[in-house]
mmCIF file of C-alpha atoms in Angstrom:
data_model
loop_
_atom_site.group_PDB
_atom_site.id
_atom_site.type_symbol
_atom_site.label_atom_id
_atom_site.label_comp_id
_atom_site.label_asym_id
_atom_site.label_seq_id
_atom_site.Cartn_x
_atom_site.Cartn_y
_atom_site.Cartn_z
ATOM 1 C CA MET T 21 -155.519 60.700 17.010
ATOM 2 C CA ASN T 22 -152.677 60.552 20.015
ATOM 3 C CA VAL T 23 -150.525 63.417 20.315
ATOM 4 C CA GLU T 24 -147.565 61.521 19.192
ATOM 5 C CA GLU T 25 -149.326 60.935 15.830
ATOM 6 C CA LEU T 26 -149.787 64.376 15.047
ATOM 7 C CA PRO T 27 -147.355 65.690 12.093
ATOM 8 C CA ALA T 28 -144.898 68.402 12.413
ATOM 9 C CA GLY T 29 -145.509 71.828 10.668
ATOM 10 C CA ILE T 30 -148.956 72.435 12.096
ATOM 11 C CA MET T 31 -150.054 75.258 13.710
ATOM 12 C CA MET T 32 -150.198 75.432 17.656
ATOM 13 C CA ALA T 33 -153.969 75.899 17.240
ATOM 14 C CA ASP T 34 -154.213 72.442 16.157
ATOM 15 C CA VAL T 35 -152.370 70.848 18.871
ATOM 16 C CA PRO T 36 -154.531 69.526 21.661
ATOM 17 C CA THR T 37 -154.130 70.938 25.304
ATOM 18 C CA PRO T 38 -152.906 71.244 27.667
ATOM 19 C CA ALA T 39 -149.822 71.434 25.876
ATOM 20 C CA LEU T 40 -146.125 72.061 26.598
ATOM 21 C CA VAL T 41 -144.670 74.469 24.234
ATOM 22 C CA ILE T 42 -141.056 75.851 23.646
ATOM 23 C CA ASP T 43 -139.951 78.670 21.643
ATOM 24 C CA LEU T 44 -136.882 77.781 19.877
ATOM 25 C CA GLY T 45 -135.545 80.998 19.089
ATOM 26 C CA LEU T 46 -135.732 82.036 22.914
ATOM 27 C CA LEU T 47 -134.455 79.073 23.838
ATOM 28 C CA GLN T 48 -131.454 79.286 21.479
ATOM 29 C CA HIS T 49 -130.884 83.072 22.879
ATOM 30 C CA ASN T 50 -130.878 81.794 26.398
ATOM 31 C CA ILE T 51 -128.498 79.045 25.792
ATOM 32 C CA HIS T 52 -126.237 81.330 23.797
ATOM 33 C CA ARG T 53 -126.675 84.000 26.564
ATOM 34 C CA MET T 54 -125.597 81.891 29.545
ATOM 35 C CA ALA T 55 -122.599 80.421 27.475
ATOM 36 C CA GLU T 56 -121.304 83.953 27.171
ATOM 37 C CA PHE T 57 -121.881 84.583 30.777
ATOM 38 C CA ALA T 58 -119.521 81.766 31.566
ATOM 39 C CA SER T 59 -116.967 82.750 29.058
ATOM 40 C CA GLU T 60 -116.682 86.440 30.315
ATOM 41 C CA ALA T 61 -116.404 84.681 33.979
ATOM 42 C CA GLY T 62 -113.802 82.304 32.745
ATOM 43 C CA VAL T 63 -115.475 79.404 34.372
ATOM 44 C CA ALA T 64 -116.781 76.197 32.906
ATOM 45 C CA LEU T 65 -120.661 75.916 32.362
ATOM 46 C CA ARG T 66 -122.248 72.589 33.398
ATOM 47 C CA PRO T 67 -126.128 73.328 33.114
ATOM 48 C CA HIS T 68 -128.539 71.508 35.417
ATOM 49 C CA TRP T 69 -130.421 69.373 33.045
ATOM 50 C CA LYS T 70 -133.296 68.659 35.678
ATOM 51 C CA THR T 71 -134.950 71.692 34.217
ATOM 52 C CA SER T 72 -135.147 70.169 30.664
ATOM 53 C CA LYS T 73 -134.880 66.614 30.939
ATOM 54 C CA SER T 74 -134.276 66.759 27.090
ATOM 55 C CA LEU T 75 -131.580 65.315 25.235
ATOM 56 C CA HIS T 76 -132.306 67.800 22.335
ATOM 57 C CA ILE T 77 -131.679 70.357 24.432
ATOM 58 C CA ALA T 78 -128.554 68.934 25.986
ATOM 59 C CA SER T 79 -127.207 69.108 22.399
ATOM 60 C CA LEU T 80 -127.749 72.594 22.082
ATOM 61 C CA GLN T 81 -126.380 73.310 25.371
ATOM 62 C CA ALA T 82 -123.246 71.199 24.542
ATOM 63 C CA ALA T 83 -122.708 72.853 20.989
ATOM 64 C CA ALA T 84 -122.648 76.239 22.551
ATOM 65 C CA GLY T 85 -119.583 74.870 24.976
ATOM 66 C CA ALA T 86 -121.323 73.296 27.961
ATOM 67 C CA VAL T 87 -118.744 71.111 29.399
ATOM 68 C CA GLY T 88 -120.944 68.482 30.745
ATOM 69 C CA PHE T 89 -124.480 68.204 32.695
ATOM 70 C CA THR T 90 -125.626 68.301 36.270
ATOM 71 C CA CYS T 91 -128.505 66.168 37.183
ATOM 72 C CA ALA T 92 -130.172 65.192 40.388
ATOM 73 C CA THR T 93 -132.039 61.549 39.564
ATOM 74 C CA GLY T 94 -130.728 58.305 38.776
ATOM 75 C CA ARG T 95 -132.708 58.412 35.622
ATOM 76 C CA GLU T 96 -131.422 61.965 34.666
ATOM 77 C CA ALA T 97 -127.880 60.388 35.331
ATOM 78 C CA ARG T 98 -128.614 57.096 33.376
ATOM 79 C CA VAL T 99 -129.811 58.907 30.249
ATOM 80 C CA LEU T 100 -127.157 61.302 30.039
ATOM 81 C CA VAL T 101 -124.446 58.934 30.732
ATOM 82 C CA SER T 102 -125.777 56.586 27.822
ATOM 83 C CA ALA T 103 -125.865 59.686 25.752
ATOM 84 C CA GLY T 104 -121.993 60.289 26.177
ATOM 85 C CA TYR T 105 -122.021 63.277 28.179
ATOM 86 C CA ASP T 106 -119.834 64.045 31.213
ATOM 87 C CA VAL T 107 -122.123 64.069 34.084
ATOM 88 C CA PHE T 108 -122.364 65.535 37.545
ATOM 89 C CA TRP T 109 -124.890 63.669 39.655
ATOM 90 C CA ALA T 110 -125.268 66.391 42.454
ATOM 91 C CA TYR T 111 -127.389 64.249 44.883
ATOM 92 C CA PRO T 112 -126.291 62.302 47.908
ATOM 93 C CA PRO T 113 -125.674 58.484 47.025
ATOM 94 C CA VAL T 114 -127.396 57.501 50.033
ATOM 95 C CA GLY T 115 -129.208 53.860 49.646
ATOM 96 C CA ASP T 116 -128.337 50.642 47.856
ATOM 97 C CA ALA T 117 -130.050 51.720 44.964
ATOM 98 C CA ARG T 118 -128.119 54.899 44.213
ATOM 99 C CA VAL T 119 -124.839 53.602 45.203
ATOM 100 C CA GLU T 120 -125.108 50.715 42.942
ATOM 101 C CA ALA T 121 -126.240 53.160 40.128
ATOM 102 C CA VAL T 122 -122.934 55.329 40.983
ATOM 103 C CA ILE T 123 -120.731 52.168 40.581
ATOM 104 C CA ASP T 124 -122.771 50.774 37.443
ATOM 105 C CA LEU T 125 -122.445 54.383 35.693
ATOM 106 C CA THR T 126 -118.952 54.547 36.525
ATOM 107 C CA ARG T 127 -118.053 51.828 34.559
ATOM 108 C CA ARG T 128 -119.960 52.801 31.751
ATOM 109 C CA GLY T 129 -118.950 56.744 31.283
ATOM 110 C CA ARG T 130 -118.244 59.889 32.793
ATOM 111 C CA LEU T 131 -119.578 60.294 36.239
ATOM 112 C CA MET T 132 -119.082 62.450 39.219
ATOM 113 C CA VAL T 133 -121.279 62.180 42.311
ATOM 114 C CA GLY T 134 -121.975 64.865 45.050
ATOM 115 C CA LEU T 135 -121.853 63.662 48.689
ATOM 116 C CA ASP T 136 -121.981 65.682 52.063
ATOM 117 C CA SER T 137 -120.928 63.493 54.809
ATOM 118 C CA VAL T 138 -118.128 61.030 55.505
ATOM 119 C CA GLU T 139 -120.491 58.421 56.463
ATOM 120 C CA SER T 140 -121.892 58.357 53.167
ATOM 121 C CA ALA T 141 -118.445 58.591 51.408
ATOM 122 C CA ARG T 142 -117.326 55.493 53.373
ATOM 123 C CA ALA T 143 -120.365 53.339 52.113
ATOM 124 C CA LEU T 144 -119.517 54.500 48.632
ATOM 125 C CA SER T 145 -115.892 53.777 49.101
ATOM 126 C CA ARG T 146 -116.738 50.084 50.537
ATOM 127 C CA ALA T 147 -119.049 49.484 47.139
ATOM 128 C CA ALA T 148 -116.308 50.982 44.948
ATOM 129 C CA VAL T 149 -113.529 48.626 46.285
ATOM 130 C CA ASP T 150 -115.998 45.665 45.852
ATOM 131 C CA GLY T 151 -116.798 46.846 42.580
ATOM 132 C CA GLY T 152 -113.381 47.475 41.127
ATOM 133 C CA VAL T 153 -113.716 51.059 40.259
ATOM 134 C CA GLU T 154 -112.666 54.625 41.502
ATOM 135 C CA VAL T 155 -115.340 56.878 41.858
ATOM 136 C CA THR T 156 -115.003 60.755 41.485
ATOM 137 C CA VAL T 157 -116.623 62.637 44.177
ATOM 138 C CA ARG T 158 -117.337 66.268 45.093
ATOM 139 C CA LEU T 159 -118.243 67.586 48.615
ATOM 140 C CA ASP T 160 -121.532 69.610 48.752
ATOM 141 C CA ILE T 161 -121.308 72.751 50.927
ATOM 142 C CA ASP T 162 -124.010 74.589 52.618
ATOM 143 C CA THR T 163 -123.479 78.271 52.098
ATOM 144 C CA GLY T 164 -126.567 79.435 53.393
ATOM 145 C CA LEU T 165 -129.597 77.031 51.738
ATOM 146 C CA GLY T 166 -129.998 74.993 54.735
ATOM 147 C CA ARG T 167 -130.748 71.677 52.782
ATOM 148 C CA THR T 168 -127.954 69.397 52.449
ATOM 149 C CA GLY T 169 -124.355 70.024 52.212
ATOM 150 C CA ALA T 170 -121.328 70.416 54.960
ATOM 151 C CA THR T 171 -120.905 73.453 56.790
ATOM 152 C CA PRO T 172 -118.011 75.961 55.424
ATOM 153 C CA ASN T 173 -116.337 75.152 58.836
ATOM 154 C CA GLU T 174 -116.421 71.505 59.114
ATOM 155 C CA ALA T 175 -116.002 70.995 55.265
ATOM 156 C CA PRO T 176 -111.952 71.114 55.177
ATOM 157 C CA ALA T 177 -111.749 68.284 57.900
ATOM 158 C CA VAL T 178 -114.484 66.167 56.085
ATOM 159 C CA LEU T 179 -112.566 66.697 52.765
ATOM 160 C CA GLU T 180 -109.373 65.635 54.478
ATOM 161 C CA GLN T 181 -111.023 62.470 55.694
ATOM 162 C CA ILE T 182 -112.732 61.405 52.494
ATOM 163 C CA ALA T 183 -109.243 62.067 50.620
ATOM 164 C CA GLY T 184 -107.951 59.013 53.122
ATOM 165 C CA LEU T 185 -110.775 56.651 51.768
ATOM 166 C CA ASP T 186 -110.079 53.993 49.293
ATOM 167 C CA ALA T 187 -111.175 54.071 45.437
ATOM 168 C CA LEU T 188 -112.520 57.526 45.801
ATOM 169 C CA HIS T 189 -111.042 60.771 43.980
ATOM 170 C CA ILE T 190 -112.021 64.047 45.245
ATOM 171 C CA ASP T 191 -112.284 66.647 42.224
ATOM 172 C CA GLY T 192 -113.755 69.558 44.292
ATOM 173 C CA ILE T 193 -116.526 71.258 46.314
ATOM 174 C CA PHE T 194 -119.903 72.533 44.853
ATOM 175 C CA THR T 195 -123.196 74.689 46.479
ATOM 176 C CA HIS T 196 -126.332 75.435 45.509
ATOM 177 C CA GLU T 197 -127.030 79.030 46.247
ATOM 178 C CA GLY T 198 -130.583 78.667 46.270
ATOM 179 C CA GLN T 199 -131.277 81.164 49.164
ATOM 180 C CA LEU T 200 -130.333 84.108 46.599
ATOM 181 C CA ALA T 201 -134.094 83.852 45.449
ATOM 182 C CA ALA T 202 -135.093 85.197 49.096
ATOM 183 C CA HIS T 203 -133.827 88.510 47.956
ATOM 184 C CA GLY T 204 -137.097 88.662 45.384
ATOM 185 C CA THR T 205 -136.629 91.744 43.357
ATOM 186 C CA ASP T 206 -133.906 93.568 45.020
ATOM 187 C CA ARG T 207 -131.379 92.718 42.467
ATOM 188 C CA VAL T 208 -128.564 94.707 44.129
ATOM 189 C CA ALA T 209 -128.899 92.583 47.277
ATOM 190 C CA ARG T 210 -128.983 89.200 45.396
ATOM 191 C CA ARG T 211 -125.954 90.204 43.379
ATOM 192 C CA ALA T 212 -123.888 91.007 46.675
ATOM 193 C CA ALA T 213 -125.101 87.791 48.141
ATOM 194 C CA GLY T 214 -123.973 85.839 45.280
ATOM 195 C CA ARG T 215 -120.746 87.114 45.306
ATOM 196 C CA ALA T 216 -120.558 86.241 48.980
ATOM 197 C CA VAL T 217 -121.076 82.662 48.027
ATOM 198 C CA GLY T 218 -118.469 82.781 45.708
ATOM 199 C CA GLU T 219 -116.195 84.324 48.288
ATOM 200 C CA LEU T 220 -116.772 81.446 50.679
ATOM 201 C CA MET T 221 -116.512 78.665 48.535
ATOM 202 C CA ALA T 222 -113.260 80.042 47.384
ATOM 203 C CA ALA T 223 -112.336 80.402 51.059
ATOM 204 C CA VAL T 224 -113.219 76.860 51.759
ATOM 205 C CA ALA T 225 -111.284 75.522 49.165
ATOM 206 C CA GLU T 226 -108.071 77.464 50.016
ATOM 207 C CA SER T 227 -108.458 76.146 53.755
ATOM 208 C CA ALA T 228 -108.872 72.623 52.259
ATOM 209 C CA ARG T 229 -105.724 72.840 50.369
ATOM 210 C CA THR T 230 -103.537 74.016 53.415
ATOM 211 C CA ARG T 231 -104.602 70.381 54.606
ATOM 212 C CA GLY T 232 -103.137 68.798 51.543
ATOM 213 C CA VAL T 233 -106.419 68.061 49.679
ATOM 214 C CA VAL T 234 -106.232 68.719 46.075
ATOM 215 C CA LEU T 235 -109.278 70.385 44.691
ATOM 216 C CA THR T 236 -109.540 70.897 41.018
ATOM 217 C CA THR T 237 -113.298 72.287 41.001
ATOM 218 C CA VAL T 238 -114.698 75.027 42.848
ATOM 219 C CA SER T 239 -118.465 74.976 41.787
ATOM 220 C CA VAL T 240 -121.543 77.245 42.285
ATOM 221 C CA GLY T 241 -124.916 76.870 40.775
ATOM 222 C CA SER T 242 -128.078 78.770 40.322
ATOM 223 C CA THR T 243 -129.744 80.923 37.844
ATOM 224 C CA PRO T 244 -130.222 83.699 40.411
ATOM 225 C CA GLY T 245 -126.722 83.785 41.226
ATOM 226 C CA ALA T 246 -125.437 83.351 37.392
ATOM 227 C CA ASP T 247 -124.316 87.091 37.316
ATOM 228 C CA SER T 248 -122.533 87.301 40.876
ATOM 229 C CA ALA T 249 -121.218 83.913 42.247
ATOM 230 C CA PRO T 250 -119.192 82.785 39.296
ATOM 231 C CA MET T 251 -117.419 86.020 38.945
ATOM 232 C CA VAL T 252 -115.386 85.704 42.244
ATOM 233 C CA ASP T 253 -111.727 84.718 41.712
ATOM 234 C CA GLY T 254 -111.090 80.840 42.541
ATOM 235 C CA ILE T 255 -114.652 79.760 41.204
ATOM 236 C CA THR T 256 -113.984 77.453 38.184
ATOM 237 C CA GLU T 257 -117.389 76.328 37.207
ATOM 238 C CA MET T 258 -121.103 77.245 37.172
ATOM 239 C CA ARG T 259 -124.149 74.995 37.054
ATOM 240 C CA PRO T 260 -127.606 77.054 36.305
ATOM 241 C CA GLY T 261 -130.639 75.289 35.185
ATOM 242 C CA THR T 262 -133.928 77.366 35.168
ATOM 243 C CA TYR T 263 -132.138 79.965 32.810
ATOM 244 C CA VAL T 264 -132.613 77.596 29.721
ATOM 245 C CA PHE T 265 -136.544 78.224 29.659
ATOM 246 C CA GLY T 266 -137.016 80.980 32.227
ATOM 247 C CA ASP T 267 -140.360 80.958 34.355
ATOM 248 C CA ASP T 268 -142.710 83.502 36.046
ATOM 249 C CA ASN T 269 -140.762 83.328 39.355
ATOM 250 C CA GLN T 270 -137.258 84.122 37.587
ATOM 251 C CA ARG T 271 -139.071 87.022 35.586
ATOM 252 C CA PHE T 272 -140.776 88.408 38.736
ATOM 253 C CA THR T 273 -137.218 88.642 40.546
ATOM 254 C CA GLY T 274 -135.450 89.981 37.624
ATOM 255 C CA ALA T 275 -133.120 86.656 37.185
ATOM 256 C CA VAL T 276 -134.429 86.515 33.578
ATOM 257 C CA ASP T 277 -136.048 89.373 31.394
ATOM 258 C CA ASP T 278 -139.524 89.452 30.275
ATOM 259 C CA ASP T 279 -138.712 88.511 27.053
ATOM 260 C CA GLU T 280 -136.513 85.448 27.579
ATOM 261 C CA CYS T 281 -139.363 82.996 28.813
ATOM 262 C CA ALA T 282 -139.169 80.238 26.238
ATOM 263 C CA LEU T 283 -141.430 77.691 27.837
ATOM 264 C CA THR T 284 -145.445 78.042 28.314
ATOM 265 C CA VAL T 285 -148.328 75.927 28.778
ATOM 266 C CA HIS T 286 -151.119 76.209 26.142
ATOM 267 C CA SER T 287 -154.514 75.597 27.398
ATOM 268 C CA THR T 288 -158.223 75.570 26.562
ATOM 269 C CA VAL T 289 -161.109 77.081 28.365
ATOM 270 C CA VAL T 290 -163.582 74.308 29.220
ATOM 271 C CA SER T 291 -166.242 75.981 31.354
ATOM 272 C CA VAL T 292 -167.768 79.277 31.916
ATOM 273 C CA GLN T 293 -170.258 78.379 34.718
ATOM 274 C CA ARG T 294 -168.705 80.229 37.513
ATOM 275 C CA GLY T 295 -169.002 83.900 36.574
ATOM 276 C CA GLU T 296 -165.583 85.772 36.893
ATOM 277 C CA THR T 297 -163.711 82.427 37.402
ATOM 278 C CA VAL T 298 -163.501 80.148 34.253
ATOM 279 C CA ILE T 299 -162.037 76.869 34.266
ATOM 280 C CA VAL T 300 -159.367 75.824 31.927
ATOM 281 C CA ASP T 301 -157.808 72.341 31.107
ATOM 282 C CA ALA T 302 -154.316 73.048 32.752
ATOM 283 C CA GLY T 303 -154.282 72.037 36.483
ATOM 284 C CA ILE T 304 -151.545 71.245 38.729
ATOM 285 C CA LYS T 305 -151.092 67.823 36.616
ATOM 286 C CA ALA T 306 -149.775 70.274 33.710
ATOM 287 C CA MET T 307 -148.724 73.703 35.743
ATOM 288 C CA SER T 308 -147.145 71.615 38.652
ATOM 289 C CA SER T 309 -147.999 73.053 42.096
ATOM 290 C CA ASP T 310 -144.831 74.855 42.759
ATOM 291 C CA GLY T 311 -145.087 78.052 44.653
ATOM 292 C CA SER T 312 -145.228 81.388 43.305
ATOM 293 C CA ALA T 313 -142.525 84.298 44.094
ATOM 294 C CA ARG T 314 -145.488 86.518 44.186
ATOM 295 C CA LYS T 315 -146.725 85.211 47.266
ATOM 296 C CA ASP T 316 -150.295 85.051 46.233
ATOM 297 C CA GLY T 317 -151.037 81.187 45.768
ATOM 298 C CA ARG T 318 -151.170 81.350 41.930
ATOM 299 C CA ILE T 319 -150.119 78.371 39.790
ATOM 300 C CA GLY T 320 -149.313 80.290 36.710
ATOM 301 C CA THR T 321 -149.573 83.711 35.061
ATOM 302 C CA ARG T 322 -151.552 84.304 31.826
ATOM 303 C CA LEU T 323 -149.507 85.656 28.727
ATOM 304 C CA ASP T 324 -151.450 86.345 25.924
ATOM 305 C CA GLY T 325 -154.008 88.527 28.038
ATOM 306 C CA PRO T 326 -154.934 89.478 31.460
ATOM 307 C CA GLY T 327 -155.437 87.008 34.166
ATOM 308 C CA ILE T 328 -153.681 84.250 36.485
ATOM 309 C CA LEU T 329 -154.189 80.556 37.277
ATOM 310 C CA ALA T 330 -155.177 81.291 41.014
ATOM 311 C CA THR T 331 -155.277 77.812 41.595
ATOM 312 C CA GLY T 332 -155.737 74.166 40.395
ATOM 313 C CA HIS T 333 -157.048 70.788 40.731
ATOM 314 C CA GLU T 334 -155.652 67.929 39.184
ATOM 315 C CA GLU T 335 -157.155 68.689 35.620
ATOM 316 C CA HIS T 336 -158.515 71.885 36.177
ATOM 317 C CA GLY T 337 -157.219 75.307 36.607
ATOM 318 C CA PHE T 338 -159.122 78.306 37.755
ATOM 319 C CA LEU T 339 -158.517 81.227 35.762
ATOM 320 C CA ARG T 340 -159.309 84.575 37.256
ATOM 321 C CA GLY T 341 -159.240 88.069 35.928
ATOM 322 C CA ALA T 342 -159.448 87.132 32.366
ATOM 323 C CA ALA T 343 -162.863 88.602 31.353
ATOM 324 C CA ASP T 344 -162.128 88.334 27.806
ATOM 325 C CA VAL T 345 -162.147 84.667 27.435
ATOM 326 C CA ARG T 346 -165.007 82.607 26.059
ATOM 327 C CA LEU T 347 -165.776 78.819 26.179
ATOM 328 C CA GLY T 348 -163.342 76.925 23.689
ATOM 329 C CA ASP T 349 -160.994 79.802 23.692
ATOM 330 C CA ARG T 350 -157.303 79.035 24.064
ATOM 331 C CA ILE T 351 -154.741 80.891 26.435
ATOM 332 C CA VAL T 352 -151.057 80.909 27.162
ATOM 333 C CA VAL T 353 -149.708 80.207 30.633
ATOM 334 C CA LEU T 354 -146.246 80.973 31.963
ATOM 335 C CA PRO T 355 -145.729 78.684 34.947
ATOM 336 C CA ASN T 356 -144.201 79.610 38.215
ATOM 337 C CA HIS T 357 -141.311 77.092 37.965
ATOM 338 C CA ALA T 358 -140.150 75.665 34.494
ATOM 339 C CA CYS T 359 -138.380 72.288 36.244
ATOM 340 C CA GLY T 360 -141.502 71.249 37.905
ATOM 341 C CA THR T 361 -143.655 71.983 34.746
ATOM 342 C CA VAL T 362 -141.446 69.957 32.274
ATOM 343 C CA ASN T 363 -141.763 66.895 34.642
ATOM 344 C CA MET T 364 -145.570 66.852 34.178
ATOM 345 C CA PHE T 365 -145.267 65.841 30.450
ATOM 346 C CA SER T 366 -143.977 63.229 28.310
ATOM 347 C CA SER T 367 -143.066 65.589 25.219
ATOM 348 C CA ALA T 368 -142.679 69.474 24.366
ATOM 349 C CA TRP T 369 -144.062 71.074 20.970
ATOM 350 C CA VAL T 370 -141.323 73.057 19.609
ATOM 351 C CA VAL T 371 -142.243 76.436 17.734
ATOM 352 C CA ARG T 372 -141.027 78.984 15.826
ATOM 353 C CA GLU T 373 -143.179 81.879 14.540
ATOM 354 C CA GLY T 374 -146.163 80.302 16.132
ATOM 355 C CA ARG T 375 -145.667 77.188 13.801
ATOM 356 C CA VAL T 376 -144.765 73.572 15.256
ATOM 357 C CA VAL T 377 -141.132 72.714 14.047
ATOM 358 C CA ASP T 378 -140.703 69.505 15.877
ATOM 359 C CA GLN T 379 -141.786 67.641 19.005
ATOM 360 C CA TRP T 380 -139.377 66.555 21.597
ATOM 361 C CA PRO T 381 -139.557 63.756 24.008
ATOM 362 C CA ILE T 382 -138.710 64.684 27.726
ATOM 363 C CA GLU T 383 -136.664 61.514 28.148
ATOM 364 C CA ALA T 384 -135.705 61.786 31.749
ATOM 365 C CA ARG T 385 -139.191 62.854 33.589
ATOM 366 C CA ARG T 386 -139.825 60.456 36.546
#
């Protein structure tokens, strides 16, 4: 029987593995907790949807007060716009396919796009003029991650130049303060660094405004920075993503609590021929190969007993330190990184108190 044919209401013990599993109670807790953070900070909440890629979860986040969603891929943008959401595509619109998608989605719904250079803005401007639309844009600011983004010093001049281009409307500036994860378990240092990011973004916005650039939005976005960067005066929006599920990296560094991890992978022991190391059916095609913040190479951490997934092949996970398991036993594993793990599955089993209550498709996986 195919997974899709199994009825809801069954126990997890009856579901084939490897299986992506969402604890509905914890999911709802996480959604409402972040909505409260945003309310307390007085900022809009626009969650990054790359974590869940699920319209069921988007509907829960919207019901809790999310003003719209952030996304990273064209598929995510298309699914969200088609569902009627206000969407920020936070990825450089470089290449004909992305530019054409921006023009098309602007016609079809509410879309903003993030860019980080005058060059990409000019190409988008030409396409928007040709397409007869006005595209709303935000400028990406590199506040320390060293990935994409204009530097804080050059950003005001870049914004001024973009403001002079036809068919583009500047909404604001944004950053992803992913570098905060480098502070590991030092919560004090992480929060201080997060506030510094917020202060830097507010300063960039003020500098741009002195040049006559009208900015409505100053947006920060990360789960590690959710309790710091948005708390600064001048920040108007936050865009955390991983918070909705939590994962082992966020748990280890203290960005989420131990009892807030809503996403797990259930796996079965399929071989016990190698002594202390046993083989399970959750390899990197179930867990993803995202690195661990623990710096020990693991691809996942067992939750229902001792042991870690020390490494993995495509369909084989190497479980070590779990002397209590036997052939055919099932285990529960917490992934290093929720976002990459979700992208490995076409659907997720939704449970409450150990019983399956639904099965949700992952509509926007690659």
